[in-house]
mmCIF file with all atom_site columns, C-alpha atoms in Angstrom:
data_model
loop_
_atom_site.group_PDB
_atom_site.id
_atom_site.type_symbol
_atom_site.label_atom_id
_atom_site.label_alt_id
_atom_site.label_comp_id
_atom_site.label_asym_id
_atom_site.label_entity_id
_atom_site.label_seq_id
_atom_site.pdbx_PDB_ins_code
_atom_site.Cartn_x
_atom_site.Cartn_y
_atom_site.Cartn_z
_atom_site.occupancy
_atom_site.B_iso_or_equiv
_atom_site.pdbx_formal_charge
_atom_site.auth_seq_id
_atom_site.auth_comp_id
_atom_site.auth_asym_id
_atom_site.auth_atom_id
_atom_site.pdbx_PDB_model_num
ATOM 1   C CA . UNK X 1 1   ? 8.188   2.875   -14.218 1.00 98.00 ? 1116 UNK X CA 1
ATOM 2   C CA . UNK X 1 2   ? 8.011   3.178   -10.453 1.00 98.00 ? 1117 UNK X CA 1
ATOM 3   C CA . UNK X 1 3   ? 7.450   0.338   -7.999  1.00 98.00 ? 1118 UNK X CA 1
ATOM 4   C CA . UNK X 1 4   ? 5.820   1.870   -4.903  1.00 98.00 ? 1119 UNK X CA 1
ATOM 5   C CA . UNK X 1 5   ? 6.211   -0.605  -2.005  1.00 98.00 ? 1120 UNK X CA 1
ATOM 6   C CA . UNK X 1 6   ? 4.249   -0.062  1.192   1.00 98.00 ? 1121 UNK X CA 1
ATOM 7   C CA . UNK X 1 7   ? 4.858   -2.210  4.257   1.00 98.00 ? 1122 UNK X CA 1
ATOM 8   C CA . UNK X 1 8   ? 2.383   -2.223  7.128   1.00 98.00 ? 1123 UNK X CA 1
ATOM 9   C CA . UNK X 1 9   ? 2.475   -2.993  10.825  1.00 97.00 ? 1124 UNK X CA 1
ATOM 10  C CA . UNK X 1 10  ? -1.256  -3.519  11.319  1.00 97.00 ? 1125 UNK X CA 1
ATOM 11  C CA . UNK X 1 11  ? -2.918  -3.304  14.728  1.00 97.00 ? 1126 UNK X CA 1
ATOM 12  C CA . UNK X 1 12  ? -3.577  -6.670  16.347  1.00 95.00 ? 1127 UNK X CA 1
ATOM 13  C CA . UNK X 1 13  ? -7.290  -5.770  16.466  1.00 96.00 ? 1128 UNK X CA 1
ATOM 14  C CA . UNK X 1 14  ? -7.470  -5.762  12.636  1.00 96.00 ? 1129 UNK X CA 1
ATOM 15  C CA . UNK X 1 15  ? -9.364  -8.894  11.639  1.00 96.00 ? 1130 UNK X CA 1
ATOM 16  C CA . UNK X 1 16  ? -8.816  -10.953 8.516   1.00 95.00 ? 1131 UNK X CA 1
ATOM 17  C CA . UNK X 1 17  ? -12.024 -9.470  7.104   1.00 97.00 ? 1132 UNK X CA 1
ATOM 18  C CA . UNK X 1 18  ? -10.830 -5.925  7.906   1.00 96.00 ? 1133 UNK X CA 1
ATOM 19  C CA . UNK X 1 19  ? -7.533  -6.640  6.175   1.00 96.00 ? 1134 UNK X CA 1
ATOM 20  C CA . UNK X 1 20  ? -9.208  -8.034  3.041   1.00 97.00 ? 1135 UNK X CA 1
ATOM 21  C CA . UNK X 1 21  ? -11.514 -5.006  2.921   1.00 97.00 ? 1136 UNK X CA 1
ATOM 22  C CA . UNK X 1 22  ? -8.549  -2.649  3.257   1.00 98.00 ? 1137 UNK X CA 1
ATOM 23  C CA . UNK X 1 23  ? -6.611  -4.352  0.465   1.00 98.00 ? 1138 UNK X CA 1
ATOM 24  C CA . UNK X 1 24  ? -9.739  -4.408  -1.732  1.00 98.00 ? 1139 UNK X CA 1
ATOM 25  C CA . UNK X 1 25  ? -9.971  -0.624  -1.307  1.00 98.00 ? 1140 UNK X CA 1
ATOM 26  C CA . UNK X 1 26  ? -6.317  -0.306  -2.328  1.00 98.00 ? 1141 UNK X CA 1
ATOM 27  C CA . UNK X 1 27  ? -6.805  -2.496  -5.410  1.00 98.00 ? 1142 UNK X CA 1
ATOM 28  C CA . UNK X 1 28  ? -9.907  -0.464  -6.366  1.00 98.00 ? 1143 UNK X CA 1
ATOM 29  C CA . UNK X 1 29  ? -7.692  2.618   -6.758  1.00 98.00 ? 1144 UNK X CA 1
ATOM 30  C CA . UNK X 1 30  ? -6.475  1.160   -10.066 1.00 98.00 ? 1145 UNK X CA 1
ATOM 31  C CA . UNK X 1 31  ? -9.934  1.791   -11.531 1.00 97.00 ? 1146 UNK X CA 1
ATOM 32  C CA . UNK X 1 32  ? -10.009 5.498   -10.584 1.00 97.00 ? 1147 UNK X CA 1
ATOM 33  C CA . UNK X 1 33  ? -6.425  6.757   -10.681 1.00 98.00 ? 1148 UNK X CA 1
ATOM 34  C CA . UNK X 1 34  ? -4.678  6.954   -14.063 1.00 97.00 ? 1149 UNK X CA 1
ATOM 35  C CA . UNK X 1 35  ? -1.185  5.542   -14.496 1.00 98.00 ? 1150 UNK X CA 1
ATOM 36  C CA . UNK X 1 36  ? -1.486  2.545   -12.175 1.00 98.00 ? 1151 UNK X CA 1
ATOM 37  C CA . UNK X 1 37  ? -0.345  -0.545  -14.076 1.00 98.00 ? 1152 UNK X CA 1
ATOM 38  C CA . UNK X 1 38  ? -0.643  -3.167  -11.342 1.00 98.00 ? 1153 UNK X CA 1
ATOM 39  C CA . UNK X 1 39  ? -1.310  -3.659  -7.622  1.00 98.00 ? 1154 UNK X CA 1
ATOM 40  C CA . UNK X 1 40  ? -0.250  -6.693  -5.614  1.00 98.00 ? 1155 UNK X CA 1
ATOM 41  C CA . UNK X 1 41  ? -0.688  -7.295  -1.874  1.00 98.00 ? 1156 UNK X CA 1
ATOM 42  C CA . UNK X 1 42  ? -0.194  -9.917  0.781   1.00 97.00 ? 1157 UNK X CA 1
ATOM 43  C CA . UNK X 1 43  ? 1.718   -11.023 3.846   1.00 96.00 ? 1158 UNK X CA 1
ATOM 44  C CA . UNK X 1 44  ? 5.488   -11.051 4.103   1.00 96.00 ? 1159 UNK X CA 1
ATOM 45  C CA . UNK X 1 45  ? 6.698   -14.556 3.258   1.00 97.00 ? 1160 UNK X CA 1
ATOM 46  C CA . UNK X 1 46  ? 10.420  -14.015 3.847   1.00 96.00 ? 1161 UNK X CA 1
ATOM 47  C CA . UNK X 1 47  ? 12.005  -16.637 6.128   1.00 96.00 ? 1162 UNK X CA 1
ATOM 48  C CA . UNK X 1 48  ? 14.742  -14.196 7.242   1.00 96.00 ? 1163 UNK X CA 1
ATOM 49  C CA . UNK X 1 49  ? 12.849  -12.725 10.191  1.00 94.00 ? 1164 UNK X CA 1
ATOM 50  C CA . UNK X 1 50  ? 13.952  -9.191  9.327   1.00 95.00 ? 1165 UNK X CA 1
ATOM 51  C CA . UNK X 1 51  ? 10.511  -7.658  8.826   1.00 95.00 ? 1166 UNK X CA 1
ATOM 52  C CA . UNK X 1 52  ? 10.636  -5.425  11.907  1.00 94.00 ? 1167 UNK X CA 1
ATOM 53  C CA . UNK X 1 53  ? 6.954   -6.136  12.496  1.00 94.00 ? 1168 UNK X CA 1
ATOM 54  C CA . UNK X 1 54  ? 5.932   -5.035  8.995   1.00 97.00 ? 1169 UNK X CA 1
ATOM 55  C CA . UNK X 1 55  ? 4.207   -8.292  8.125   1.00 95.00 ? 1170 UNK X CA 1
ATOM 56  C CA . UNK X 1 56  ? 1.703   -7.108  5.484   1.00 97.00 ? 1171 UNK X CA 1
ATOM 57  C CA . UNK X 1 57  ? 2.128   -4.933  2.468   1.00 98.00 ? 1172 UNK X CA 1
ATOM 58  C CA . UNK X 1 58  ? 1.335   -3.990  -1.072  1.00 98.00 ? 1173 UNK X CA 1
ATOM 59  C CA . UNK X 1 59  ? 3.137   -2.821  -4.176  1.00 98.00 ? 1174 UNK X CA 1
ATOM 60  C CA . UNK X 1 60  ? 1.810   -0.475  -6.841  1.00 98.00 ? 1175 UNK X CA 1
ATOM 61  C CA . UNK X 1 61  ? 3.466   -0.307  -10.256 1.00 98.00 ? 1176 UNK X CA 1
ATOM 62  C CA . UNK X 1 62  ? 3.125   3.098   -11.925 1.00 98.00 ? 1177 UNK X CA 1
ATOM 63  C CA . UNK X 1 63  ? 3.833   3.926   -15.544 1.00 98.00 ? 1178 UNK X CA 1
ATOM 64  C CA . UNK X 1 64  ? 5.942   6.912   -14.456 1.00 98.00 ? 1179 UNK X CA 1
ATOM 65  C CA . UNK X 1 65  ? 7.074   9.044   -11.538 1.00 98.00 ? 1180 UNK X CA 1
ATOM 66  C CA . UNK X 1 66  ? 4.518   11.644  -12.637 1.00 98.00 ? 1181 UNK X CA 1
ATOM 67  C CA . UNK X 1 67  ? 1.727   9.047   -12.330 1.00 98.00 ? 1182 UNK X CA 1
ATOM 68  C CA . UNK X 1 68  ? 2.964   8.144   -8.830  1.00 98.00 ? 1183 UNK X CA 1
ATOM 69  C CA . UNK X 1 69  ? 3.062   11.813  -7.846  1.00 98.00 ? 1184 UNK X CA 1
ATOM 70  C CA . UNK X 1 70  ? -0.512  12.348  -9.102  1.00 98.00 ? 1185 UNK X CA 1
ATOM 71  C CA . UNK X 1 71  ? -1.628  9.267   -7.125  1.00 98.00 ? 1186 UNK X CA 1
ATOM 72  C CA . UNK X 1 72  ? -0.131  10.618  -3.919  1.00 97.00 ? 1187 UNK X CA 1
ATOM 73  C CA . UNK X 1 73  ? -2.410  13.672  -3.955  1.00 98.00 ? 1188 UNK X CA 1
ATOM 74  C CA . UNK X 1 74  ? -5.457  12.074  -5.587  1.00 98.00 ? 1189 UNK X CA 1
ATOM 75  C CA . UNK X 1 75  ? -8.526  12.442  -3.295  1.00 98.00 ? 1190 UNK X CA 1
ATOM 76  C CA . UNK X 1 76  ? -9.352  8.704   -3.475  1.00 97.00 ? 1191 UNK X CA 1
ATOM 77  C CA . UNK X 1 77  ? -5.802  7.812   -2.434  1.00 98.00 ? 1192 UNK X CA 1
ATOM 78  C CA . UNK X 1 78  ? -5.976  10.296  0.446   1.00 98.00 ? 1193 UNK X CA 1
ATOM 79  C CA . UNK X 1 79  ? -9.151  8.602   1.733   1.00 98.00 ? 1194 UNK X CA 1
ATOM 80  C CA . UNK X 1 80  ? -7.645  5.113   1.494   1.00 98.00 ? 1195 UNK X CA 1
ATOM 81  C CA . UNK X 1 81  ? -4.362  6.385   2.967   1.00 97.00 ? 1196 UNK X CA 1
ATOM 82  C CA . UNK X 1 82  ? -6.194  7.701   6.029   1.00 98.00 ? 1197 UNK X CA 1
ATOM 83  C CA . UNK X 1 83  ? -7.894  4.328   6.403   1.00 97.00 ? 1198 UNK X CA 1
ATOM 84  C CA . UNK X 1 84  ? -4.525  2.575   6.171   1.00 98.00 ? 1199 UNK X CA 1
ATOM 85  C CA . UNK X 1 85  ? -2.964  4.878   8.779   1.00 98.00 ? 1200 UNK X CA 1
ATOM 86  C CA . UNK X 1 86  ? -5.863  4.335   11.176  1.00 97.00 ? 1201 UNK X CA 1
ATOM 87  C CA . UNK X 1 87  ? -5.375  0.550   10.823  1.00 97.00 ? 1202 UNK X CA 1
ATOM 88  C CA . UNK X 1 88  ? -1.668  0.533   11.633  1.00 97.00 ? 1203 UNK X CA 1
ATOM 89  C CA . UNK X 1 89  ? 0.090   0.344   14.954  1.00 96.00 ? 1204 UNK X CA 1
ATOM 90  C CA . UNK X 1 90  ? 1.274   3.889   15.612  1.00 94.00 ? 1205 UNK X CA 1
ATOM 91  C CA . UNK X 1 91  ? -0.418  5.532   12.629  1.00 95.00 ? 1206 UNK X CA 1
ATOM 92  C CA . UNK X 1 92  ? 2.224   6.727   10.164  1.00 95.00 ? 1207 UNK X CA 1
ATOM 93  C CA . UNK X 1 93  ? 4.926   5.031   12.266  1.00 96.00 ? 1208 UNK X CA 1
ATOM 94  C CA . UNK X 1 94  ? 3.299   1.730   11.264  1.00 97.00 ? 1209 UNK X CA 1
ATOM 95  C CA . UNK X 1 95  ? 3.866   2.406   7.559   1.00 98.00 ? 1210 UNK X CA 1
ATOM 96  C CA . UNK X 1 96  ? 7.093   2.063   5.590   1.00 97.00 ? 1211 UNK X CA 1
ATOM 97  C CA . UNK X 1 97  ? 7.226   3.298   1.990   1.00 98.00 ? 1212 UNK X CA 1
ATOM 98  C CA . UNK X 1 98  ? 10.008  2.478   -0.456  1.00 98.00 ? 1213 UNK X CA 1
ATOM 99  C CA . UNK X 1 99  ? 9.892   3.439   -4.139  1.00 98.00 ? 1214 UNK X CA 1
ATOM 100 C CA . UNK X 1 100 ? 12.106  1.949   -6.840  1.00 98.00 ? 1215 UNK X CA 1
ATOM 101 C CA . UNK X 1 101 ? 12.765  3.057   -10.401 1.00 98.00 ? 1216 UNK X CA 1
ATOM 102 C CA . UNK X 1 102 ? 12.197  0.096   -12.705 1.00 95.00 ? 1217 UNK X CA 1
#
């Protein structure tokens, strides 16, 4: 299994409603892309203060690396990914991705 962690530095102009809509679009990917086992999202709740401005994020659990790789190029993911990038401060610079083998 792969845990695909994505941390976001969203623009200050992104409203709570915008954020919920964005995360709903991410969660909806589970219904259209095979191999997604689970999706969780929310704000960083760490008290350490080491978030570097990445205060929101989500994690996708995939059944395999192959499922993750198929997700990365899936047209629905590309659409949502573009929406994410347009919502972050600095585009791709406002996104941090970290994958773990489980």
